[in-house]
Coordinates of C-alpha atoms in Angstrom, one line a residue:
X285 CA -193.2 83.3 127.3
X286 CA -193.1 80.8 129.6
X287 CA -191.8 80.8 133.3
X288 CA -189.0 78.4 132.1
X289 CA -187.8 80.9 129.8
X290 CA -187.7 83.8 132.5
X291 CA -184.9 84.1 134.9
X292 CA -185.4 83.7 138.4
X293 CA -185.1 87.4 139.2
X294 CA -187.9 88.1 136.7
X295 CA -190.4 85.4 137.8
X296 CA -189.5 86.9 141.6
X297 CA -190.1 90.2 140.5
X298 CA -193.2 89.1 139.0
X299 CA -194.7 87.0 141.8
X300 CA -197.4 88.7 144.0
X301 CA -196.6 89.9 147.5
X302 CA -198.7 87.0 149.2
X303 CA -196.7 84.6 147.2
X304 CA -193.3 85.9 147.9
X305 CA -194.1 86.0 151.6
X306 CA -195.6 82.7 151.8
X307 CA -192.5 81.3 150.0
X308 CA -189.9 82.9 152.3
X309 CA -191.9 81.9 155.2
X310 CA -191.9 78.1 154.1
X311 CA -188.0 78.3 153.0
X312 CA -187.2 79.6 156.5
X313 CA -189.2 77.0 158.3
X314 CA -187.9 74.4 156.3
X315 CA -184.1 75.6 156.9
X316 CA -184.8 76.3 160.6
X317 CA -186.2 72.4 160.7
X318 CA -183.6 71.0 158.9
X319 CA -180.7 72.9 161.3
X320 CA -182.6 71.8 164.0
X321 CA -182.9 68.2 162.8
X322 CA -179.4 67.8 162.0
X323 CA -178.3 69.5 165.6
X324 CA -180.1 66.8 167.2
X325 CA -179.5 64.0 165.2
X326 CA -175.9 64.9 165.7
X327 CA -176.1 65.2 169.3
X328 CA -178.0 62.2 169.8
X329 CA -175.6 60.1 167.8
X330 CA -172.7 61.8 169.4
X331 CA -174.4 60.7 173.0
X332 CA -175.1 57.1 171.9
X333 CA -171.5 56.8 170.6
X334 CA -170.0 58.1 173.9
X335 CA -172.3 55.6 175.6
X336 CA -171.0 52.9 173.3
X337 CA -167.2 54.0 174.1
X338 CA -167.9 54.0 177.8
X339 CA -169.2 50.5 177.7
X340 CA -166.5 49.3 175.5
X341 CA -164.2 50.6 178.2
X342 CA -165.7 48.8 180.9
X343 CA -165.9 45.4 178.8
X344 CA -162.4 45.5 177.5
X345 CA -161.0 45.7 181.3
X346 CA -163.3 42.4 181.9
X347 CA -162.0 40.7 178.9
X348 CA -158.6 41.8 179.2
X349 CA -158.3 39.9 182.7
X350 CA -159.9 36.7 180.8
X351 CA -157.9 34.0 179.2
X352 CA -159.4 33.3 175.3
X353 CA -160.2 29.7 176.7
X354 CA -162.3 30.8 179.6
X355 CA -164.2 33.3 177.3
X356 CA -164.5 30.9 174.6
X357 CA -166.0 28.0 176.8
X358 CA -167.7 30.1 179.6
X359 CA -165.8 28.0 182.4
X360 CA -163.8 29.6 184.7
X361 CA -162.2 28.5 187.8
X362 CA -163.5 25.2 188.9
X363 CA -165.5 25.0 185.7
X364 CA -168.1 27.7 186.3
X365 CA -168.5 30.9 184.0
X366 CA -167.7 34.2 185.1
X367 CA -171.0 35.4 186.8
X368 CA -172.9 37.6 184.7
X369 CA -170.6 37.6 181.8
X370 CA -173.0 36.8 179.0
X371 CA -175.8 39.2 180.6
X372 CA -173.2 41.9 180.8
X373 CA -171.9 41.7 177.3
X374 CA -175.2 41.1 175.4
X375 CA -177.1 43.9 177.7
X376 CA -174.5 46.6 177.5
X377 CA -172.9 46.0 174.2
X378 CA -175.6 44.2 172.3
X379 CA -173.7 41.3 170.6
X380 CA -169.8 42.2 171.2
X381 CA -167.3 40.3 169.6
X382 CA -164.3 39.6 171.4
X383 CA -160.9 39.0 169.3
X384 CA -157.6 37.9 171.1
X385 CA -154.4 38.7 169.2
X386 CA -151.1 37.7 169.8
X387 CA -148.1 40.2 170.4
X388 CA -147.3 40.4 166.3
X389 CA -151.1 40.8 165.7
X390 CA -152.0 37.6 164.4
X391 CA -155.7 36.6 165.4
X392 CA -155.7 33.8 168.1
X393 CA -159.4 33.4 168.2
X394 CA -162.5 35.5 167.6
X395 CA -165.5 35.1 170.0
X396 CA -169.2 35.9 169.6
X397 CA -170.1 36.8 173.0
X398 CA -173.5 35.8 172.4
X399 CA -173.0 32.1 171.5
X400 CA -169.9 31.9 174.0
X401 CA -167.7 30.2 171.0
X402 CA -165.4 30.7 168.3
X403 CA -167.2 32.9 165.5
X404 CA -167.9 30.6 161.9
X405 CA -166.3 31.5 158.9
X406 CA -167.9 34.4 156.8
X407 CA -170.0 35.7 160.2
X408 CA -170.6 39.1 159.9
X409 CA -168.3 41.0 162.3
X410 CA -165.8 43.9 162.4
X411 CA -163.0 44.3 159.7
X412 CA -160.2 44.8 162.0
X413 CA -156.9 46.2 161.0
X414 CA -153.5 44.5 161.9
X415 CA -153.2 45.3 165.6
X416 CA -149.8 44.3 167.0
X417 CA -148.5 45.2 170.4
X418 CA -147.0 48.6 169.0
X419 CA -150.2 49.6 167.3
X420 CA -152.3 48.8 170.5
X421 CA -149.9 50.7 172.6
X422 CA -150.3 53.7 169.9
X423 CA -154.1 53.5 170.3
X424 CA -153.6 54.0 173.8
X425 CA -157.1 52.3 174.6
X426 CA -158.9 54.9 172.7
X427 CA -162.2 53.6 170.6
X428 CA -162.1 53.8 167.1
X429 CA -164.5 52.8 164.3
X430 CA -164.4 49.8 161.3
X431 CA -166.4 48.7 158.7
X432 CA -168.1 45.4 158.9
X433 CA -166.6 42.5 156.9
X434 CA -170.2 42.5 155.2
X435 CA -170.6 46.1 154.8
X436 CA -173.9 45.9 156.5
X437 CA -173.0 47.9 159.6
X438 CA -170.1 50.0 161.2
X439 CA -168.5 48.8 164.2
X440 CA -167.0 50.2 167.1
X441 CA -163.8 48.6 168.7
X442 CA -161.0 49.2 171.5
X443 CA -157.7 47.2 172.1
X444 CA -156.0 46.8 175.1
X445 CA -153.2 44.6 176.4
X446 CA -154.2 41.4 178.0
X447 CA -153.6 41.2 181.8
X448 CA -153.0 37.6 183.5
X449 CA -152.5 37.4 187.3
X450 CA -152.5 41.1 187.8
X451 CA -149.4 41.4 185.3
X452 CA -149.8 43.4 182.0
X453 CA -148.9 40.8 179.2
X454 CA -149.5 42.9 176.1
X455 CA -145.9 43.7 175.7
X456 CA -145.0 40.0 176.5
X457 CA -146.4 36.7 174.5
X458 CA -150.1 36.8 175.7
X459 CA -150.8 39.8 173.2
X460 CA -154.0 41.8 173.2
X461 CA -157.9 41.7 173.3
X462 CA -160.1 43.9 170.9
X463 CA -163.8 44.2 172.2
X464 CA -165.9 45.3 169.1
X465 CA -169.5 46.6 169.3
X466 CA -171.9 47.0 166.4
X467 CA -173.2 50.5 165.9
X468 CA -176.5 49.0 164.7
X469 CA -178.5 50.2 167.4
X470 CA -177.0 53.6 167.2
X471 CA -177.4 54.1 163.5
X472 CA -181.0 52.3 163.9
X473 CA -182.2 54.9 166.6
X474 CA -180.7 57.8 164.5
X475 CA -182.2 56.4 161.4
X476 CA -185.6 56.1 162.9
X477 CA -185.3 59.6 164.7
X478 CA -184.6 60.8 161.0
X479 CA -187.5 59.1 159.5
X480 CA -190.0 60.6 162.2
X481 CA -188.4 64.1 161.4
X482 CA -188.8 63.6 157.5
X483 CA -192.7 62.5 158.2
X484 CA -193.6 64.9 160.7
X485 CA -191.6 67.9 159.6
X486 CA -193.1 67.3 155.8
X487 CA -196.7 67.4 157.4
X488 CA -195.8 70.3 159.7
X489 CA -194.7 72.2 156.7
X490 CA -197.9 71.5 155.1
X491 CA -200.0 72.8 158.0
X492 CA -197.8 75.7 158.6
X493 CA -198.1 76.6 154.9
X494 CA -201.7 76.4 154.8
X495 CA -201.8 78.6 158.3
X496 CA -199.6 80.8 156.8
X497 CA -201.4 81.4 153.5
X498 CA -204.5 82.2 155.4
X499 CA -202.4 84.5 157.6
X500 CA -200.5 86.3 155.0
X501 CA -204.3 86.6 153.2
X502 CA -205.8 88.2 156.2
X503 CA -202.5 90.2 156.8
X504 CA -202.6 91.8 153.4
X505 CA -206.4 92.3 153.1
X506 CA -205.9 96.0 154.1
X507 CA -203.7 96.4 150.9
X508 CA -206.5 95.0 148.8
X509 CA -208.7 97.9 150.6
X510 CA -206.3 100.2 149.7
X511 CA -206.2 98.9 146.1
X512 CA -209.9 99.2 145.8
X513 CA -209.9 102.5 147.1
X514 CA -207.2 103.5 144.7
X515 CA -209.0 102.2 141.8
X516 CA -212.0 104.2 143.0
X517 CA -209.8 107.4 143.1
X518 CA -208.6 106.8 139.7
X519 CA -212.2 106.6 138.4
X520 CA -212.8 110.1 139.5
X521 CA -214.0 109.9 143.1
X522 CA -211.5 112.4 144.8
X523 CA -213.4 112.1 148.1
X524 CA -212.5 108.6 148.6
X525 CA -210.3 107.9 151.7
X526 CA -208.3 104.8 152.8
X527 CA -210.3 103.4 156.0
X528 CA -208.7 103.0 159.3
X529 CA -207.5 99.4 158.6
X530 CA -205.1 99.0 162.0
X531 CA -204.0 101.0 164.9
X532 CA -202.1 104.6 164.0
X533 CA -198.7 103.3 165.4
X534 CA -198.6 100.2 163.1
X535 CA -197.2 99.8 159.6
X536 CA -200.7 99.7 158.1
X537 CA -201.8 102.5 160.0
X538 CA -199.1 104.7 159.2
X539 CA -199.6 104.0 155.6
X540 CA -203.3 104.7 155.6
X541 CA -202.5 108.1 157.3
X542 CA -199.8 108.8 154.7
X543 CA -201.9 108.0 152.0
X544 CA -205.1 110.0 153.5
X545 CA -202.8 113.1 153.9
X546 CA -201.7 112.7 150.4
X547 CA -205.1 112.1 148.9
X548 CA -206.4 115.4 150.8
X549 CA -203.4 117.2 149.3
X550 CA -204.4 116.0 145.7
X551 CA -208.0 116.7 145.9
X552 CA -207.0 120.3 147.2
X553 CA -204.5 120.6 144.5
X554 CA -207.6 119.5 141.6
X555 CA -209.7 121.9 143.3
X556 CA -207.2 124.6 143.2
X557 CA -206.6 123.7 139.7
X558 CA -210.0 123.6 138.6
X559 CA -210.5 127.2 140.5
X560 CA -207.3 128.6 138.5
X561 CA -208.9 127.1 135.4
X562 CA -212.3 128.8 136.0
X563 CA -210.3 132.3 137.2
X564 CA -208.1 131.9 134.0
X565 CA -211.3 131.6 131.9
X566 CA -213.0 134.4 133.5
X567 CA -209.6 136.5 133.2
X568 CA -209.5 135.9 129.3
X569 CA -213.0 137.0 129.0
X570 CA -212.6 140.0 131.3
X571 CA -209.4 140.9 129.7
X572 CA -210.9 140.8 126.2
X573 CA -213.8 142.9 127.4
X574 CA -211.6 145.4 129.0
X575 CA -209.3 145.6 125.9
X576 CA -212.0 145.6 123.6
X577 CA -213.9 148.5 125.1
X578 CA -210.7 151.1 124.3
X579 CA -210.0 149.5 121.2
X580 CA -213.6 149.6 119.9
X581 CA -214.0 153.2 121.1
X582 CA -210.4 154.2 119.0
X583 CA -211.2 152.6 116.0
X584 CA -215.0 154.0 115.8
X585 CA -213.6 157.4 116.2
X586 CA -211.0 156.7 113.5
X587 CA -213.3 155.3 111.0
X588 CA -215.4 158.6 111.5
X589 CA -212.5 160.6 110.8
X590 CA -211.6 158.6 107.9
X591 CA -215.0 158.8 106.4
X592 CA -214.8 162.5 106.9
X593 CA -217.4 162.8 109.5
X594 CA -215.6 165.3 111.5
X595 CA -215.7 168.4 109.4
X596 CA -215.1 170.9 112.2
X597 CA -211.8 171.5 113.8
X598 CA -213.7 171.5 117.2
X599 CA -215.0 168.0 116.4
X600 CA -211.6 166.5 115.4
X601 CA -210.0 168.1 118.3
X602 CA -212.7 166.4 120.7
X603 CA -212.3 163.4 118.7
X604 CA -208.3 163.2 119.3
X605 CA -208.9 164.0 123.1
X606 CA -211.0 161.0 123.3
X607 CA -208.7 158.8 121.6
X608 CA -205.8 160.1 123.7
X609 CA -208.0 158.9 126.8
X610 CA -208.8 155.7 125.4
X611 CA -205.4 155.2 124.6
X612 CA -204.0 156.0 128.1
X613 CA -206.6 153.9 129.5
X614 CA -205.6 151.4 127.4
X615 CA -201.9 151.6 128.1
X616 CA -202.6 151.4 131.7
X617 CA -204.4 148.4 131.3
X618 CA -201.8 146.4 129.4
X619 CA -199.1 147.9 131.9
X620 CA -201.2 146.6 134.8
X621 CA -201.7 143.0 133.1
X622 CA -198.1 143.0 132.3
X623 CA -196.8 143.7 135.8
X624 CA -199.3 141.1 137.0
X625 CA -197.9 138.6 134.4
X626 CA -194.4 139.2 135.7
X627 CA -195.6 138.4 139.3
X628 CA -196.9 135.3 138.2
X629 CA -193.9 134.1 136.4
X630 CA -191.9 134.7 139.5
X631 CA -194.2 132.9 141.6
X632 CA -194.3 129.9 139.5
X633 CA -190.6 129.9 139.1
X634 CA -190.7 130.0 135.3
X635 CA -188.3 132.5 134.9
X636 CA -184.7 133.2 136.6
X637 CA -185.4 136.6 137.8
X638 CA -186.8 138.0 141.0
X639 CA -190.0 139.2 139.5
X640 CA -190.4 142.9 139.0
X641 CA -187.4 144.7 140.2
X642 CA -187.5 146.7 143.6
X643 CA -185.3 149.3 144.3
X644 CA -185.3 148.9 148.0
X645 CA -184.5 151.9 150.0
X646 CA -185.1 153.1 153.9
X647 CA -188.8 154.7 153.3
X648 CA -191.1 156.3 155.8
X649 CA -194.7 155.3 155.2
X650 CA -195.7 158.7 156.9
X651 CA -194.6 160.5 153.8
X652 CA -196.6 158.4 151.8
X653 CA -199.7 158.8 153.9
X654 CA -199.6 162.8 153.7
X655 CA -199.1 162.3 150.0
X656 CA -202.2 160.2 150.0
X657 CA -204.0 162.9 152.0
X658 CA -203.4 165.4 149.0
X659 CA -204.3 162.9 146.4
X660 CA -207.9 162.6 148.1
X661 CA -208.5 166.1 148.2
X662 CA -207.2 166.4 144.6
X663 CA -209.6 163.8 143.4
X664 CA -212.4 165.0 145.4
X665 CA -212.3 168.1 147.2
X666 CA -215.7 167.9 148.9
X667 CA -214.7 164.5 151.1
X668 CA -213.8 165.0 154.6
X669 CA -210.3 163.3 154.8
X670 CA -208.1 162.9 158.1
X671 CA -204.8 161.7 158.8
X672 CA -204.5 159.7 162.2
X673 CA -202.5 156.7 163.6
X674 CA -203.5 153.2 163.1
X675 CA -206.8 152.3 163.8
X676 CA -207.7 155.9 164.1
X677 CA -206.1 156.1 167.5
X678 CA -203.6 158.9 168.0
X679 CA -201.7 161.2 165.6
X680 CA -199.7 159.8 162.8
X681 CA -196.2 158.3 163.6
X682 CA -193.4 157.5 161.7
X683 CA -193.6 154.0 160.0
X684 CA -190.2 153.0 158.8
X685 CA -189.5 150.2 156.3
X686 CA -187.3 149.1 153.7
X687 CA -189.4 149.5 150.3
X688 CA -189.4 150.5 147.0
X689 CA -191.2 154.1 147.4
X690 CA -192.4 154.3 143.7
X691 CA -194.1 150.7 143.9
X692 CA -195.7 151.9 147.4
X693 CA -196.7 155.2 145.9
X694 CA -198.7 152.9 143.3
X695 CA -200.2 150.8 146.1
X696 CA -201.3 153.9 148.0
X697 CA -202.9 155.5 144.7
X698 CA -204.6 152.5 144.1
X699 CA -206.2 152.3 147.5
X700 CA -207.0 156.0 147.3
X701 CA -208.4 155.6 143.9
X702 CA -210.6 152.5 145.2
X703 CA -212.1 154.5 148.1
X704 CA -212.9 157.2 145.9
X705 CA -214.4 155.5 143.1
X706 CA -216.6 152.8 145.5
X707 CA -218.0 155.2 147.7
X708 CA -220.6 157.9 147.3
X709 CA -219.5 161.5 147.1
X710 CA -218.8 163.3 150.1
X711 CA -218.0 160.0 152.1
X712 CA -215.4 160.5 154.7
X713 CA -211.9 158.9 154.2
X714 CA -209.3 158.3 156.8
X715 CA -205.7 157.7 156.3
X716 CA -203.5 155.8 159.1
X717 CA -199.9 155.4 159.5
X718 CA -197.8 154.2 162.3
X719 CA -196.4 151.0 163.7
X720 CA -198.0 148.0 165.1
X721 CA -195.9 145.5 167.1
X722 CA -193.1 144.6 164.5
X723 CA -195.1 146.1 161.7
X724 CA -195.2 149.4 159.7
X725 CA -198.9 150.1 158.7
X726 CA -200.6 152.2 156.5
X727 CA -204.2 152.3 156.2
X728 CA -206.8 153.7 153.7
X729 CA -210.4 153.6 155.6
X730 CA -213.7 154.9 154.1
X731 CA -217.1 154.9 155.7
X732 CA -218.9 154.0 152.5
X733 CA -221.2 150.9 152.1
X734 CA -218.6 148.1 152.9
X735 CA -218.5 144.6 151.7
X736 CA -220.1 141.5 152.5
X737 CA -218.1 138.3 153.6
X738 CA -218.6 136.8 150.1
X739 CA -216.9 139.8 148.4
X740 CA -214.3 140.4 150.7
X741 CA -213.0 136.7 150.1
X742 CA -212.7 137.6 146.6
X743 CA -211.6 141.4 146.6
X744 CA -208.1 140.8 145.8
X745 CA -208.7 138.8 142.7
X746 CA -208.1 140.0 139.1
X747 CA -210.9 141.6 137.2
X748 CA -213.1 141.3 140.5
X749 CA -215.7 143.9 141.1
X750 CA -218.2 143.8 143.7
X751 CA -220.7 145.3 141.3
X752 CA -220.7 142.7 138.7
X753 CA -222.3 144.9 135.9
X754 CA -220.0 146.5 133.4
X755 CA -220.9 150.0 133.7
X756 CA -218.2 152.4 133.8
X757 CA -219.9 153.8 137.1
X758 CA -218.4 151.3 139.1
X759 CA -214.9 152.3 137.6
X760 CA -211.8 150.5 136.7
X761 CA -211.0 147.1 135.5
X762 CA -210.7 145.1 138.4
X763 CA -207.4 145.1 138.6
X764 CA -206.1 147.7 141.2
X765 CA -206.4 145.7 144.3
X766 CA -204.9 142.6 142.8
X767 CA -201.7 144.7 142.0
X768 CA -201.8 145.9 145.5
X769 CA -201.8 142.4 146.7
X770 CA -198.8 141.4 144.7
X771 CA -196.8 144.5 145.3
X772 CA -197.1 144.1 149.1
X773 CA -196.5 140.5 148.9
X774 CA -193.4 141.3 146.8
X775 CA -192.1 143.6 149.7
X776 CA -192.5 140.7 152.2
X777 CA -195.5 142.3 153.6
X778 CA -199.3 141.9 153.3
X779 CA -202.7 143.5 152.9
X780 CA -205.5 143.2 155.1
X781 CA -209.3 144.0 154.6
X782 CA -211.6 144.8 157.5
X783 CA -215.1 145.6 156.3
X784 CA -218.8 144.8 156.9
X785 CA -222.2 145.9 155.2
X786 CA -222.9 149.5 156.7
X787 CA -219.4 150.4 158.4
X788 CA -217.3 151.0 155.5
X789 CA -213.8 149.2 154.5
X790 CA -210.4 149.7 155.8
X791 CA -207.5 148.4 153.9
X792 CA -204.5 147.9 155.9
X793 CA -200.9 147.4 154.4
X794 CA -198.3 145.8 156.6
X795 CA -194.6 145.9 156.0
X796 CA -191.6 144.6 157.9
X797 CA -190.5 147.6 160.4
X798 CA -187.0 149.0 159.6
X799 CA -186.0 150.4 162.9
X800 CA -182.7 152.0 161.6
X801 CA -184.6 154.7 159.7
X802 CA -185.1 158.0 161.6
X803 CA -188.3 159.8 161.3
X804 CA -188.1 162.8 158.9
X805 CA -188.4 166.2 160.9
X806 CA -191.4 168.4 160.4
X807 CA -195.0 168.1 160.8
X808 CA -197.1 166.1 157.9
X809 CA -200.8 167.1 157.5

């Protein structure tokens, strides 16, 4: 499709930014120079016309005092022409024409001041209207413009009554005098000025257009650099950044800063997506393994029973007990995975609910801490266990919070089970509870082998084990701490870990303090 078949808007939209900026600049320069030329040309024409009008008035006053015979022959009193008459008329007005008319407007004589004689028939001059005494009086001595007889130039004329001997004769029989001056000098000057403006203006536009092209090209060079950087990023190099092409407070500098910020976020998002995909791959692999293990055990035991390998009642009972344990383990694993899936749906906004329903009520974490103490003793009676305040300082204190007690019991149970499962038998465990600042705090601390910083960074991830082996000695499927983190986050709280190799691990749950709850009476321990 040719450019002629496209509309102006389409052509303009398809033009490059460089072309549009340059075209706008040239159009504005042309419009500004044209407006300047019009204003100065009209001002010059008006100024020169006013000068001609002033000279016409002065000349008319002189020729109104002279009889037509004196103006024609150049002889005055004593046969001498008025001093400087010819010089005055030609130098001031160029080549004026003096026309004497009678009272009724009939031309008495038309004199060429330069020749000092009657004008010849057909000579170029003003095409004057009929001016009788009333018409002259109506013009009140104001100059007016008429065309030339040959159409070659305009004439400026003024008509005044004649005065003889100090007496105004315009209303008598002497008539009037009309002094006309050609506007050729004015028009020629203005025309020369326009010619100069045209030639210089065209040259100026060409020079400014070329200068503007180079200036626009230089000014838009940063955009070209940005385009190249964007192409490299699109090719896969997410580490590329837009160079600092201008000051930070300029438009280009702010654009570069904004783009670099966006690129940093994109790089982070892509890295997070890659990490999420890797985690999902590990999640699927781990979930498959965790689900396959109890299922394989259940299937193997049922196959034994189906093949008749379990003849004794004692073997059947032992097998059914193992099937029941594996089924419970499988049910817990599926329940944990479904719980985490609901948290994921809530965090991603893919469902309209608020995540796993929480029945919030005033709850004192000190009650949960006391129950956790009994849980540790039930799991391993040989372990020393203590109930203290936060960080092991002082006695346990009330820690009121607005929470779902059943969900928090699941949190505490997972923390206690984690401490028992991942520390050697006989390792001391401490449970701390109280308030720290604006938080209600419950912590489970052990004196086990502790975790490295790399392990600490991943400890709340799903299916993560500090011991990467899949032996049952390490215990669990690696979902307990992930559930702890999700449940505490759902309560608008946070869970912290403080650990180092050789000095154990402390898991600290912080929830917003609910100050209206009163501490329950009695001593916990």
